[in-house]
Amino acid sequence: MAQQRVMVTGGAGYIGSIITQQLLQKGFQVIAVDNFSTGYKEALDILQSDFPAHLHSYHHDLLAPLESIFKKESPLDAVFHLAGKTAVDESMRDPAVYFENNTAALLNLLTAMEQYRVTQLIFSSTAAVYGESETLPILESHPTRPVNPYGESKLMAEQIINWFGKQKDLRYTIFRYFNVCGGAADGSLGDARPDSGALVLNAVKGTMGIIPFQLTCSPVSTPDGTPIRDYIDVLDVAKAHLLAYAYLSDGGKSETINLGSTRGYSVHELVRTVETMTGVKIPTRHGSTRQGEAATIVASNTKARQLLGWKPTRTIEESIKSTRAWLTTHPHGWK
């Protein structure tokens, strides 16, 4: 059997590097493409040293022509498209950046895929496409009414993919991520963004004295007044991507699928969980309030279970533990 060759855009990013690691461990040949705006070359260097014959990496922006990379690396069996901008509050301040990086860049990628006959796509979208939840848990059929440009840019990207699926030779899996947390179990890879708004990451940093922990959520209509979110471990996310590749390779039809745990934690509840896990009281102060936040977002993952045979296996406590392992050796990320 020929070696399976796939492209991972955003392969130097938090989630992308861990998915790249999992693919390499399964024997895939991986072509990682990243402009290093939020990803880190150091992550790919680590993987290159572990898998020197199986990883090719490119410093390249997806808004620039992609033909040279596709021509050199063809044939490809699939593209895992993880590159993009992901900060809700930043999208409220500068929506143009989000429509450019999350929507226009996707169109450029799909055009290159069509030209070089790459017919399978696994796309990272977001629960932010749903907006305010009308029913809980959120099914994939829930109305999509984003409340910020980040969610809107991803919804537009989903619609473009849907049309390419209808009109072109493309089969796809769109994953709507809920809140991704944790890191590689051995602490080798994790979320290195210094300005990440990720709650688990920042709460653990607060217990370790790396940064002061700040509450940035606006008051919402929940029992304790803080947003409720569904947290899913990055290793469970990576597992779902490999299952989606196998599903599409076996002839599975195009689908949009939630990736979540079905368990919601409020901001205050999550902070208390981190304090209990670490035995450290987090000094808390209020920072600048984030805009564009929905009150409660909790997933139904029934579709992922039924179609892919996937289920989350890692607990929030394991996510906190792996985050701490990452920060122990990389307290300030790769810098």
Short mmCIF file of C-alpha atoms in Angstrom, two decimals:
data_model
loop_
_atom_site.label_atom_id
_atom_site.label_comp_id
_atom_site.label_asym_id
_atom_site.label_seq_id
_atom_site.Cartn_x
_atom_site.Cartn_y
_atom_site.Cartn_z
CA MET A 1 0.00 0.00 0.00
CA ALA A 2 1.33 3.44 -0.99
CA GLN A 3 2.20 5.83 1.80
CA GLN A 4 -0.64 8.23 2.54
CA ARG A 5 0.28 11.85 1.79
CA VAL A 6 -1.67 14.74 3.27
CA MET A 7 -1.31 18.50 3.62
CA VAL A 8 -1.91 20.22 6.97
CA THR A 9 -2.39 23.96 6.73
CA GLY A 10 -1.64 25.70 9.99
CA GLY A 11 0.59 22.75 10.83
CA ALA A 12 2.77 24.88 13.13
CA GLY A 13 -0.17 26.07 15.21
CA TYR A 14 -1.53 24.72 18.48
CA ILE A 15 -4.05 22.23 17.13
CA GLY A 16 -2.34 21.80 13.77
CA SER A 17 1.00 20.73 15.27
CA ILE A 18 -0.65 18.10 17.46
CA ILE A 19 -2.69 16.74 14.53
CA THR A 20 0.52 16.70 12.48
CA GLN A 21 2.24 14.76 15.27
CA GLN A 22 -0.58 12.21 15.37
CA LEU A 23 -0.50 11.77 11.58
CA LEU A 24 3.26 11.28 11.59
CA GLN A 25 3.00 8.71 14.36
CA LYS A 26 0.53 6.79 12.15
CA GLY A 27 3.01 6.73 9.27
CA PHE A 28 1.58 9.50 7.09
CA GLN A 29 3.73 11.72 4.90
CA VAL A 30 2.76 15.25 5.99
CA ILE A 31 3.18 18.50 4.09
CA ALA A 32 2.80 21.30 6.65
CA VAL A 33 2.05 24.81 5.40
CA ASP A 34 2.10 27.77 7.78
CA ASN A 35 2.80 31.51 7.57
CA PHE A 36 3.90 31.52 11.26
CA SER A 37 1.61 34.42 12.15
CA THR A 38 0.21 32.42 15.08
CA GLY A 39 2.10 29.16 14.55
CA TYR A 40 5.71 28.47 15.48
CA LYS A 41 8.54 27.03 13.43
CA GLU A 42 9.90 25.47 16.62
CA ALA A 43 6.92 23.10 16.75
CA LEU A 44 7.69 21.84 13.26
CA ASP A 45 11.40 21.62 14.10
CA ILE A 46 10.56 19.25 16.97
CA LEU A 47 8.46 17.09 14.65
CA GLN A 48 11.09 17.24 11.90
CA SER A 49 13.70 15.86 14.28
CA ASP A 50 11.37 13.02 15.29
CA PHE A 51 10.20 12.21 11.75
CA PRO A 52 12.89 13.51 9.36
CA ALA A 53 11.75 11.49 6.35
CA HIS A 54 8.01 12.04 6.73
CA LEU A 55 7.56 15.80 7.20
CA HIS A 56 7.94 18.52 4.58
CA SER A 57 7.24 22.05 5.78
CA TYR A 58 6.68 25.33 3.95
CA HIS A 59 6.69 28.90 5.24
CA HIS A 60 3.87 30.14 3.05
CA ASP A 61 0.75 32.29 3.29
CA LEU A 62 -2.46 30.74 1.99
CA LEU A 63 -3.44 34.07 0.42
CA ALA A 64 -0.43 33.72 -1.90
CA PRO A 65 -0.41 31.37 -4.93
CA LEU A 66 -0.20 27.71 -3.88
CA GLU A 67 0.46 26.05 -7.22
CA SER A 68 4.20 25.59 -6.66
CA ILE A 69 3.65 23.64 -3.43
CA PHE A 70 0.88 21.49 -4.87
CA LYS A 71 2.91 20.79 -8.02
CA LYS A 72 5.96 19.73 -6.01
CA GLU A 73 4.04 17.61 -3.47
CA SER A 74 1.39 15.98 -5.68
CA PRO A 75 -0.27 13.59 -5.48
CA LEU A 76 -1.99 14.36 -2.18
CA ASP A 77 -4.71 12.21 -0.65
CA ALA A 78 -6.33 14.95 1.45
CA VAL A 79 -5.97 18.40 2.97
CA PHE A 80 -6.48 19.10 6.68
CA HIS A 81 -7.25 22.83 6.72
CA LEU A 82 -6.54 24.26 10.18
CA ALA A 83 -4.98 27.60 9.28
CA GLY A 84 -6.93 30.68 10.28
CA LYS A 85 -7.58 33.38 12.82
CA THR A 86 -9.50 32.38 15.95
CA ALA A 87 -9.79 35.24 18.50
CA VAL A 88 -13.36 36.45 19.00
CA ASP A 89 -12.43 39.81 20.50
CA GLU A 90 -9.86 40.52 17.77
CA SER A 91 -12.48 39.75 15.12
CA MET A 92 -14.74 42.41 16.65
CA ARG A 93 -11.95 44.98 16.37
CA ASP A 94 -10.69 44.00 12.92
CA PRO A 95 -13.23 41.94 10.98
CA ALA A 96 -11.45 42.39 7.65
CA VAL A 97 -8.52 40.28 8.86
CA TYR A 98 -10.93 37.42 9.63
CA PHE A 99 -12.75 37.47 6.31
CA GLU A 100 -9.39 37.58 4.56
CA ASN A 101 -7.67 34.78 6.51
CA ASN A 102 -10.65 32.51 7.19
CA THR A 103 -12.68 32.97 4.03
CA ALA A 104 -10.60 34.30 1.13
CA ALA A 105 -7.63 32.04 1.98
CA LEU A 106 -9.94 29.02 1.94
CA LEU A 107 -11.12 29.88 -1.56
CA ASN A 108 -7.52 30.11 -2.73
CA LEU A 109 -6.81 26.69 -1.20
CA LEU A 110 -9.88 25.06 -2.76
CA THR A 111 -8.92 26.42 -6.18
CA ALA A 112 -5.46 24.83 -5.89
CA MET A 113 -6.99 21.56 -4.64
CA GLU A 114 -9.28 21.44 -7.66
CA GLN A 115 -6.42 22.13 -10.05
CA TYR A 116 -4.34 19.30 -8.60
CA ARG A 117 -7.26 16.89 -8.11
CA VAL A 118 -7.22 16.71 -4.32
CA THR A 119 -10.77 15.64 -3.54
CA GLN A 120 -10.84 15.20 0.25
CA LEU A 121 -10.93 18.05 2.77
CA ILE A 122 -11.11 18.04 6.58
CA PHE A 123 -11.90 21.56 7.76
CA SER A 124 -11.70 23.12 11.21
CA SER A 125 -14.72 25.30 11.84
CA THR A 126 -16.14 26.46 15.14
CA ALA A 127 -19.16 26.39 17.42
CA ALA A 128 -19.13 30.18 17.03
CA VAL A 129 -21.18 29.66 13.84
CA TYR A 130 -24.20 28.91 16.03
CA GLY A 131 -24.31 32.18 17.98
CA GLU A 132 -26.69 32.23 20.94
CA SER A 133 -27.97 28.75 21.68
CA GLU A 134 -31.72 28.27 21.28
CA THR A 135 -31.71 24.62 22.39
CA LEU A 136 -29.19 22.59 24.38
CA PRO A 137 -27.20 20.55 23.69
CA ILE A 138 -26.50 22.08 20.28
CA LEU A 139 -27.14 19.79 17.33
CA GLU A 140 -25.58 20.35 13.91
CA SER A 141 -29.07 21.32 12.69
CA HIS A 142 -29.21 24.23 15.16
CA PRO A 143 -29.69 27.62 13.43
CA THR A 144 -26.44 29.35 12.51
CA ARG A 145 -26.54 32.99 13.58
CA PRO A 146 -23.00 34.10 14.49
CA VAL A 147 -22.64 37.01 16.89
CA ASN A 148 -19.08 37.93 15.89
CA PRO A 149 -17.03 38.21 12.67
CA TYR A 150 -14.98 35.15 13.63
CA GLY A 151 -18.06 32.92 13.58
CA GLU A 152 -19.38 34.64 10.45
CA SER A 153 -16.09 34.15 8.59
CA LYS A 154 -16.12 30.44 9.43
CA LEU A 155 -19.77 30.07 8.43
CA MET A 156 -19.01 31.70 5.09
CA ALA A 157 -16.13 29.25 4.67
CA GLU A 158 -18.48 26.33 5.40
CA GLN A 159 -20.89 27.60 2.75
CA ILE A 160 -18.09 27.83 0.18
CA ILE A 161 -17.06 24.26 0.98
CA ASN A 162 -20.68 23.11 0.66
CA TRP A 163 -20.92 24.61 -2.82
CA PHE A 164 -17.63 23.07 -3.91
CA GLY A 165 -19.00 19.77 -2.64
CA LYS A 166 -22.15 20.19 -4.74
CA GLN A 167 -20.56 21.54 -7.90
CA LYS A 168 -17.03 20.09 -7.83
CA ASP A 169 -15.38 16.76 -7.10
CA LEU A 170 -14.92 17.40 -3.37
CA ARG A 171 -15.89 15.39 -0.32
CA TYR A 172 -15.37 16.91 3.07
CA THR A 173 -15.76 16.73 6.81
CA ILE A 174 -16.40 20.06 8.53
CA PHE A 175 -15.66 19.93 12.25
CA ARG A 176 -17.27 22.53 14.47
CA TYR A 177 -14.91 22.72 17.43
CA PHE A 178 -16.12 23.68 20.84
CA ASN A 179 -13.45 24.94 23.29
CA VAL A 180 -10.22 23.03 22.65
CA CYS A 181 -7.79 22.65 25.56
CA GLY A 182 -4.87 20.53 26.77
CA GLY A 183 -1.71 19.52 24.98
CA ALA A 184 0.40 16.53 23.99
CA ALA A 185 0.42 14.04 26.85
CA ASP A 186 4.22 14.26 27.22
CA GLY A 187 4.25 18.06 27.29
CA SER A 188 6.13 18.30 23.99
CA LEU A 189 3.50 20.42 22.21
CA GLY A 190 0.86 22.84 23.41
CA ASP A 191 -0.73 26.26 23.02
CA ALA A 192 2.21 28.65 22.64
CA ARG A 193 0.28 31.82 21.83
CA PRO A 194 1.28 34.52 24.33
CA ASP A 195 -2.01 36.39 23.90
CA SER A 196 -4.30 33.36 23.81
CA GLY A 197 -7.73 33.88 25.34
CA ALA A 198 -8.00 30.17 26.18
CA LEU A 199 -9.40 29.86 29.69
CA VAL A 200 -7.76 26.57 30.73
CA LEU A 201 -4.36 27.75 29.50
CA ASN A 202 -4.57 31.11 31.24
CA ALA A 203 -5.97 29.71 34.48
CA VAL A 204 -3.10 27.20 34.69
CA LYS A 205 -0.64 30.01 33.91
CA GLY A 206 -2.19 31.90 36.80
CA THR A 207 -1.53 29.04 39.22
CA MET A 208 2.09 28.84 38.06
CA GLY A 209 2.72 32.58 38.37
CA ILE A 210 3.49 32.91 34.65
CA ILE A 211 0.93 35.68 34.10
CA PRO A 212 -1.68 37.30 36.31
CA PHE A 213 -5.05 35.68 35.65
CA GLN A 214 -7.69 38.10 34.44
CA LEU A 215 -11.42 37.66 34.02
CA THR A 216 -12.35 39.09 30.62
CA CYS A 217 -15.87 37.72 30.15
CA SER A 218 -18.85 40.04 30.13
CA PRO A 219 -21.85 39.32 32.41
CA VAL A 220 -24.31 36.87 30.84
CA SER A 221 -27.54 35.12 31.80
CA THR A 222 -26.17 31.96 33.44
CA PRO A 223 -26.47 30.79 37.07
CA ASP A 224 -23.19 32.40 38.15
CA GLY A 225 -23.19 35.17 35.55
CA THR A 226 -20.22 33.83 33.54
CA PRO A 227 -20.30 32.11 30.13
CA ILE A 228 -20.73 28.33 30.01
CA ARG A 229 -18.59 26.46 27.48
CA ASP A 230 -17.98 22.89 26.38
CA TYR A 231 -14.28 21.93 26.67
CA ILE A 232 -12.75 19.23 24.47
CA ASP A 233 -9.19 17.93 24.73
CA VAL A 234 -6.92 18.53 21.76
CA LEU A 235 -5.92 14.84 21.61
CA ASP A 236 -9.59 13.89 21.22
CA VAL A 237 -9.83 16.50 18.46
CA ALA A 238 -6.81 14.98 16.71
CA LYS A 239 -8.31 11.50 16.98
CA ALA A 240 -11.48 12.74 15.29
CA HIS A 241 -9.47 14.10 12.36
CA LEU A 242 -7.80 10.75 11.74
CA LEU A 243 -11.18 9.02 11.91
CA ALA A 244 -12.59 11.55 9.43
CA TYR A 245 -9.75 10.83 7.02
CA ALA A 246 -10.50 7.10 7.22
CA TYR A 247 -14.22 7.79 6.80
CA LEU A 248 -13.70 9.86 3.65
CA SER A 249 -11.14 7.42 2.26
CA ASP A 250 -13.71 4.63 2.64
CA GLY A 251 -16.19 6.61 0.54
CA GLY A 252 -18.07 8.42 3.31
CA LYS A 253 -20.26 11.31 2.23
CA SER A 254 -19.68 14.93 3.14
CA GLU A 255 -20.79 15.89 6.66
CA THR A 256 -20.68 18.71 9.20
CA ILE A 257 -19.95 17.40 12.70
CA ASN A 258 -19.65 18.86 16.20
CA LEU A 259 -16.60 18.10 18.33
CA GLY A 260 -17.47 18.64 21.96
CA SER A 261 -17.74 16.80 25.25
CA THR A 262 -21.45 17.59 25.96
CA ARG A 263 -20.37 18.89 29.42
CA GLY A 264 -20.53 22.61 30.09
CA TYR A 265 -18.37 24.52 32.57
CA SER A 266 -18.91 28.13 33.53
CA VAL A 267 -15.84 30.36 33.77
CA HIS A 268 -16.04 30.36 37.56
CA GLU A 269 -16.53 26.58 37.69
CA LEU A 270 -13.55 25.97 35.43
CA VAL A 271 -11.33 28.24 37.51
CA ARG A 272 -12.34 26.36 40.67
CA THR A 273 -11.53 23.05 38.94
CA VAL A 274 -8.03 24.30 38.04
CA GLU A 275 -7.52 25.49 41.63
CA THR A 276 -8.60 22.09 42.99
CA MET A 277 -6.35 20.22 40.55
CA THR A 278 -3.28 22.31 41.28
CA GLY A 279 -3.88 23.14 44.94
CA VAL A 280 -3.24 26.82 44.17
CA LYS A 281 -5.66 29.69 44.68
CA ILE A 282 -5.66 31.87 41.57
CA PRO A 283 -5.35 35.59 42.28
CA THR A 284 -8.01 37.07 40.02
CA ARG A 285 -8.45 40.53 38.64
CA HIS A 286 -10.70 41.93 35.94
CA GLY A 287 -9.22 42.75 32.56
CA SER A 288 -10.70 44.29 29.42
CA THR A 289 -14.10 42.77 28.72
CA ARG A 290 -14.29 40.61 25.61
CA GLN A 291 -17.00 41.45 23.10
CA GLY A 292 -19.25 39.15 21.08
CA GLU A 293 -19.69 36.40 23.69
CA ALA A 294 -22.68 34.05 23.72
CA ALA A 295 -23.99 32.91 27.13
CA THR A 296 -24.06 29.10 26.84
CA ILE A 297 -22.57 26.84 24.18
CA VAL A 298 -22.63 23.08 24.83
CA ALA A 299 -22.41 20.40 22.13
CA SER A 300 -24.29 17.34 21.14
CA ASN A 301 -21.68 14.89 19.82
CA THR A 302 -24.13 12.15 18.82
CA LYS A 303 -23.35 12.57 15.12
CA ALA A 304 -19.60 12.13 15.65
CA ARG A 305 -20.25 8.99 17.68
CA GLN A 306 -22.59 7.50 15.07
CA LEU A 307 -20.70 8.38 11.88
CA LEU A 308 -17.07 8.18 12.99
CA GLY A 309 -17.21 5.92 16.03
CA TRP A 310 -15.60 8.80 17.93
CA LYS A 311 -16.11 9.78 21.53
CA PRO A 312 -14.12 12.03 23.84
CA THR A 313 -11.98 10.01 26.24
CA ARG A 314 -9.97 12.68 28.05
CA THR A 315 -11.36 14.52 31.07
CA ILE A 316 -10.99 18.18 31.91
CA GLU A 317 -8.60 17.12 34.67
CA GLU A 318 -6.37 15.39 32.09
CA SER A 319 -6.48 18.52 29.93
CA ILE A 320 -5.38 20.62 32.90
CA LYS A 321 -2.59 18.13 33.66
CA SER A 322 -1.23 18.15 30.08
CA THR A 323 -1.46 21.96 29.96
CA ARG A 324 0.62 22.12 33.12
CA ALA A 325 3.14 19.67 31.65
CA TRP A 326 3.50 21.88 28.56
CA LEU A 327 3.90 25.06 30.62
CA THR A 328 6.45 23.45 32.96
CA THR A 329 8.95 23.22 30.08
CA HIS A 330 7.58 26.11 27.95
CA PRO A 331 6.23 28.71 30.41
CA HIS A 332 6.34 31.40 27.74
CA GLY A 333 5.64 29.18 24.74
CA TRP A 334 8.39 28.74 22.18
CA LYS A 335 9.91 32.17 22.79
#
